Amino acid sequence: MAPVLRPTPVEVSDSLSGLCRREVLLKPEHRQRTGSFKIRGAYNFVSRLPGGGEVVAASAGNHAQGVALAAQLSGMRATVFMPVHASAPKVDATRGYGATVRLVGEFYDEAMDAARRYAEERELVVVPPFDHPLVIAGQGTIGLELVTEAPDAATVVVPVGGGGLISGIAAALRLSGHPARIIGVQAAGAAAMKASLAAGHLVALERISTMADGIAPRAVSVLTLEHVESYVDSVVTVAEDELAKAMLLLLERAKAVVEPAGAAAVATLLAGKIPDADGPSLAIVSGGNLDLHLLSRLIGA
Amino acid sequence: MAPVLRPTPVEVSDSLSGLCRREVLLKPEHRQRTGSFKIRGAYNFVSRLPGGGEVVAASAGNHAQGVALAAQLSGMRATVFMPVHASAPKVDATRGYGATVRLVGEFYDEAMDAARRYAEERELVVVPPFDHPLVIAGQGTIGLELVTEAPDAATVVVPVGGGGLISGIAAALRLSGHPARIIGVQAAGAAAMKASLAAGHLVALERISTMADGIAPRAVSVLTLEHVESYVDSVVTVAEDELAKAMLLLLERAKAVVEPAGAAAVATLLAGKIPDADGPSLAIVSGGNLDLHLLSRLIGA
């Protein structure tokens, strides 16, 4: 996959290291093509389909752009269903990668229903946002990169929504023999993985409350829950004010535009929620597709 | 100097390439240590002084942080004079690198007068922000990096304030035989280099009007004017709204926090002010120390 990715080599953050009182490394996937890691899983899935056809997806954000670019790179068409309130820059960016965008429904679930109907009628494939081995393996290429880019990391902190990203990274690190602790982080108002781990089975949340829309599905999947049970050391949560503080520090000190989900791992380190270990702590900065009006409100607050 | 710098390898910007309708490369010095290229010149100057002593500087921003870190890395003390209205994050960052900050005067000129008096009384060295061969040579390390990182660049666009950055880069490129056109860019409301080139001698501006405080001195120097006359192809200007547009696009599409001066080269390309040449156009993104309240105002506008 390397030829289609932009290199995002791990970097030391002097300023965050000072603020967290430990060495902090960042994996800057907000600078990945499409502005998030989602291109990895989408491309790994889409590029294995027969060429020339059409793929379908539903997403309010990063997965939409990932699928659109993956299809473009694979010589396929993409039709992406997005909720009607999806932010204009995300819709424009998805169209910019050549996809046809259909605005359907108030929420993600309705857009996904429409995507499934559209795909069934035409016998097309829906690209899953996280619940598929090829998508998980694609996200796992980050873990393979960490083996060489951060061999001495003692802790790797990964934002968790549906769990595709942490499943891939944790499997890659564990199966490569990398010794780091692997910690997942969820927004406290959207902690479906943590609830499912506690229950020992899938738990769907009734209510979601977080600005971190990139990690806010109602439920994870059996596949990602099993990966997390097998390979991840623990899952913690962060509050909204901790996310906001991390986003502003990343802006001001690391010069990085990071969306709320993308700042979750850094927020966890800043909040001192993970005991120090004997080696650097690495935060996966998963995405940077930030609504500038949200940013403006955070600065003003 | 490599061991004290953070690598800032040249990267292709897909989104800016699309918007500018030519291949656009970025040299991301907003991710350099201290948030701008200024550490290069400051370190090249300060590290050659006898160790153990004290250096002095005056700056409202990036040079302050550059000198502070350069002194810390060289085992010296630094006293930095900043205007009383210098932004709190910049003052904090300068102190964070171990410098003693003295807040003196409404404007830079008064801070510099105070710095000179302080240095004379104690027989200390003032680190010049641009008017010195060692400072120019330090900034020129960017040019040396471009020789290997962007050998095929047909155009290199460089923000110009006092002219230290473009003097170093242009000398390095020309003396290395790199064939790129070298274009300087100034804010239209602070174009001392352009005025001096037109006059054939130093011209001091009576009035400065730009948000790009990183490239807004009243005058350049004989040394930098001579470098620009010898090595630079032309100097153009950008308007405030062009700077603002470039900053917001860098935020939204390149996930980069860039200050107004740092966005000047990208603004020039976006505004179509440079005829296309047969090869990529490279923009030096010189710094990212952006006042978040200015950012909030730009987003709201």
Short mmCIF file of N, CA and C in Angstrom, two decimals, chain A residues 6 9 11-15 30-31 33-35 69 89 92-93 97 248 250-257 288-293 295-297 299-300, chain B residues 6 9 11-15 30-31 33-35 69 89 92-93 97 248 250-257 288-293 295-297 299-300:
data_model
loop_
_atom_site.label_atom_id
_atom_site.label_comp_id
_atom_site.label_asym_id
_atom_site.label_seq_id
_atom_site.Cartn_x
_atom_site.Cartn_y
_atom_site.Cartn_z
N ARG A 6 0.66 8.66 1.85
CA ARG A 6 1.65 9.69 2.12
C ARG A 6 2.42 9.23 3.36
N PRO A 9 5.81 9.71 9.06
CA PRO A 9 6.76 9.17 10.04
C PRO A 9 6.49 9.69 11.45
N GLU A 11 6.93 11.26 14.97
CA GLU A 11 7.79 12.38 15.38
C GLU A 11 7.68 12.60 16.89
N VAL A 12 8.77 13.10 17.46
CA VAL A 12 8.76 13.48 18.87
C VAL A 12 8.10 14.85 18.98
N SER A 13 7.23 15.05 19.97
CA SER A 13 6.71 16.39 20.24
C SER A 13 7.38 16.94 21.49
N ASP A 14 8.29 17.92 21.28
CA ASP A 14 8.97 18.54 22.42
C ASP A 14 7.96 19.16 23.37
N SER A 15 6.99 19.88 22.78
CA SER A 15 6.08 20.65 23.64
C SER A 15 5.16 19.73 24.42
N HIS A 30 -3.30 12.74 10.66
CA HIS A 30 -4.09 13.87 10.16
C HIS A 30 -3.46 14.43 8.89
N ARG A 31 -2.20 14.10 8.65
CA ARG A 31 -1.56 14.53 7.41
C ARG A 31 -1.59 13.44 6.35
N ARG A 33 -3.22 11.18 3.36
CA ARG A 33 -4.13 11.56 2.27
C ARG A 33 -5.57 11.43 2.73
N THR A 34 -6.41 12.32 2.32
CA THR A 34 -7.82 12.46 2.74
C THR A 34 -7.95 12.97 4.17
N GLY A 35 -6.84 13.27 4.84
CA GLY A 35 -6.92 13.87 6.18
C GLY A 35 -7.18 12.90 7.30
N LEU A 69 -11.42 8.30 -2.53
CA LEU A 69 -10.07 8.27 -3.10
C LEU A 69 -9.66 6.84 -3.44
N PRO A 89 -17.44 21.29 3.71
CA PRO A 89 -16.08 20.94 3.28
C PRO A 89 -15.90 19.43 3.09
N ASP A 92 -17.64 18.50 -0.14
CA ASP A 92 -16.83 18.99 -1.27
C ASP A 92 -15.59 18.13 -1.48
N ALA A 93 -14.93 17.77 -0.36
CA ALA A 93 -13.71 16.96 -0.48
C ALA A 93 -14.03 15.59 -1.07
N TYR A 97 -12.67 13.96 -4.79
CA TYR A 97 -12.01 12.69 -5.13
C TYR A 97 -12.83 11.90 -6.15
N LEU A 248 -6.64 22.32 21.22
CA LEU A 248 -6.05 23.66 21.20
C LEU A 248 -4.54 23.60 21.40
N LEU A 250 -2.61 21.07 20.48
CA LEU A 250 -2.05 20.57 19.23
C LEU A 250 -1.97 21.68 18.19
N LEU A 251 -2.98 22.53 18.15
CA LEU A 251 -2.95 23.68 17.25
C LEU A 251 -1.81 24.62 17.60
N GLU A 252 -1.77 25.01 18.85
CA GLU A 252 -0.89 26.10 19.24
C GLU A 252 0.57 25.64 19.34
N ARG A 253 0.80 24.45 19.85
CA ARG A 253 2.18 24.03 20.09
C ARG A 253 2.70 23.08 19.02
N ALA A 254 1.85 22.20 18.49
CA ALA A 254 2.34 21.25 17.48
C ALA A 254 1.98 21.70 16.06
N LYS A 255 1.28 22.84 15.93
CA LYS A 255 0.91 23.39 14.61
C LYS A 255 0.09 22.40 13.82
N ALA A 256 -0.70 21.58 14.52
CA ALA A 256 -1.44 20.50 13.89
C ALA A 256 -2.93 20.74 14.00
N VAL A 257 -3.62 20.66 12.86
CA VAL A 257 -5.07 20.75 12.85
C VAL A 257 -5.62 19.35 13.03
N GLY A 288 -7.70 14.80 10.85
CA GLY A 288 -7.64 16.25 10.97
C GLY A 288 -8.79 16.97 10.29
N ASN A 289 -9.87 16.23 9.98
CA ASN A 289 -10.96 16.87 9.25
C ASN A 289 -11.89 17.58 10.22
N LEU A 290 -11.48 18.78 10.56
CA LEU A 290 -12.08 19.56 11.63
C LEU A 290 -12.96 20.65 11.04
N ASP A 291 -14.17 20.74 11.56
CA ASP A 291 -15.07 21.83 11.18
C ASP A 291 -14.51 23.13 11.76
N LEU A 292 -14.16 24.07 10.88
CA LEU A 292 -13.50 25.29 11.36
C LEU A 292 -14.41 26.11 12.27
N HIS A 293 -15.72 25.95 12.12
CA HIS A 293 -16.61 26.71 13.01
C HIS A 293 -16.59 26.12 14.42
N LEU A 295 -13.91 24.78 15.61
CA LEU A 295 -12.62 25.30 16.08
C LEU A 295 -12.76 26.73 16.61
N SER A 296 -13.45 27.55 15.85
CA SER A 296 -13.65 28.94 16.25
C SER A 296 -14.37 29.02 17.60
N ARG A 297 -15.36 28.15 17.79
CA ARG A 297 -16.07 28.14 19.08
C ARG A 297 -15.14 27.71 20.22
N ILE A 299 -11.88 28.09 20.39
CA ILE A 299 -10.94 29.17 20.68
C ILE A 299 -11.63 30.25 21.51
N GLY A 300 -12.88 30.53 21.14
CA GLY A 300 -13.60 31.58 21.86
C GLY A 300 -13.97 31.19 23.28
N ARG B 6 14.58 19.64 13.67
CA ARG B 6 13.61 18.58 13.39
C ARG B 6 13.56 18.44 11.87
N PRO B 9 10.92 17.33 5.86
CA PRO B 9 11.05 16.96 4.45
C PRO B 9 9.96 17.59 3.58
N GLU B 11 7.06 18.06 1.05
CA GLU B 11 5.94 17.18 0.74
C GLU B 11 5.09 17.77 -0.38
N VAL B 12 4.48 16.86 -1.14
CA VAL B 12 3.52 17.28 -2.17
C VAL B 12 2.20 17.58 -1.49
N SER B 13 1.53 18.66 -1.87
CA SER B 13 0.18 18.90 -1.39
C SER B 13 -0.82 18.62 -2.50
N ASP B 14 -1.54 17.48 -2.38
CA ASP B 14 -2.54 17.13 -3.39
C ASP B 14 -3.58 18.23 -3.52
N SER B 15 -4.07 18.72 -2.35
CA SER B 15 -5.19 19.64 -2.40
C SER B 15 -4.76 20.99 -2.99
N HIS B 30 6.85 25.36 9.54
CA HIS B 30 5.99 25.62 10.70
C HIS B 30 6.07 24.47 11.68
N ARG B 31 6.57 23.33 11.22
CA ARG B 31 6.76 22.20 12.13
C ARG B 31 8.20 22.11 12.64
N ARG B 33 11.40 23.05 15.00
CA ARG B 33 11.45 23.38 16.44
C ARG B 33 11.27 24.87 16.62
N THR B 34 10.57 25.27 17.64
CA THR B 34 10.16 26.66 17.95
C THR B 34 9.08 27.17 16.99
N GLY B 35 8.61 26.34 16.07
CA GLY B 35 7.50 26.75 15.22
C GLY B 35 7.86 27.63 14.04
N LEU B 69 15.92 29.01 22.35
CA LEU B 69 16.29 27.59 22.23
C LEU B 69 17.75 27.45 21.83
N PRO B 89 1.12 33.50 24.47
CA PRO B 89 1.72 32.20 24.12
C PRO B 89 3.17 32.33 23.64
N ASP B 92 5.29 32.96 26.73
CA ASP B 92 5.39 31.71 27.49
C ASP B 92 6.34 30.72 26.81
N ALA B 93 6.23 30.62 25.48
CA ALA B 93 7.09 29.68 24.76
C ALA B 93 8.55 30.09 24.89
N TYR B 97 11.71 27.93 26.80
CA TYR B 97 13.05 27.53 26.34
C TYR B 97 14.13 28.09 27.24
N LEU B 248 -6.57 29.84 5.68
CA LEU B 248 -7.72 28.97 5.92
C LEU B 248 -7.64 27.70 5.07
N LEU B 250 -4.83 26.24 4.10
CA LEU B 250 -3.79 25.41 4.72
C LEU B 250 -4.34 24.69 5.94
N LEU B 251 -5.17 25.37 6.71
CA LEU B 251 -5.81 24.75 7.87
C LEU B 251 -6.72 23.62 7.43
N GLU B 252 -7.61 23.95 6.51
CA GLU B 252 -8.69 23.02 6.20
C GLU B 252 -8.22 21.86 5.33
N ARG B 253 -7.34 22.13 4.39
CA ARG B 253 -6.97 21.07 3.45
C ARG B 253 -5.62 20.45 3.76
N ALA B 254 -4.65 21.24 4.25
CA ALA B 254 -3.33 20.66 4.54
C ALA B 254 -3.16 20.37 6.03
N LYS B 255 -4.18 20.67 6.85
CA LYS B 255 -4.15 20.40 8.30
C LYS B 255 -2.95 21.10 8.96
N ALA B 256 -2.59 22.25 8.40
CA ALA B 256 -1.39 22.96 8.85
C ALA B 256 -1.77 24.29 9.50
N VAL B 257 -1.24 24.51 10.71
CA VAL B 257 -1.43 25.79 11.38
C VAL B 257 -0.29 26.69 10.95
N GLY B 288 4.59 28.89 12.01
CA GLY B 288 3.23 28.54 12.41
C GLY B 288 2.80 29.15 13.72
N ASN B 289 3.51 30.17 14.17
CA ASN B 289 3.17 30.74 15.48
C ASN B 289 2.05 31.76 15.34
N LEU B 290 0.85 31.21 15.31
CA LEU B 290 -0.35 31.96 14.96
C LEU B 290 -1.14 32.27 16.22
N ASP B 291 -1.55 33.51 16.33
CA ASP B 291 -2.43 33.93 17.41
C ASP B 291 -3.81 33.31 17.18
N LEU B 292 -4.24 32.45 18.09
CA LEU B 292 -5.50 31.74 17.86
C LEU B 292 -6.70 32.69 17.79
N HIS B 293 -6.60 33.85 18.41
CA HIS B 293 -7.72 34.79 18.32
C HIS B 293 -7.79 35.42 16.93
N LEU B 295 -6.90 33.75 14.31
CA LEU B 295 -7.48 32.63 13.57
C LEU B 295 -8.99 32.61 13.70
N SER B 296 -9.46 32.77 14.93
CA SER B 296 -10.90 32.75 15.17
C SER B 296 -11.59 33.86 14.39
N ARG B 297 -10.96 35.03 14.34
CA ARG B 297 -11.55 36.14 13.57
C ARG B 297 -11.59 35.81 12.08
N ILE B 299 -11.78 32.86 10.68
CA ILE B 299 -12.81 31.85 10.42
C ILE B 299 -14.19 32.50 10.42
N GLY B 300 -14.38 33.42 11.35
CA GLY B 300 -15.67 34.08 11.45
C GLY B 300 -15.96 35.01 10.29
#
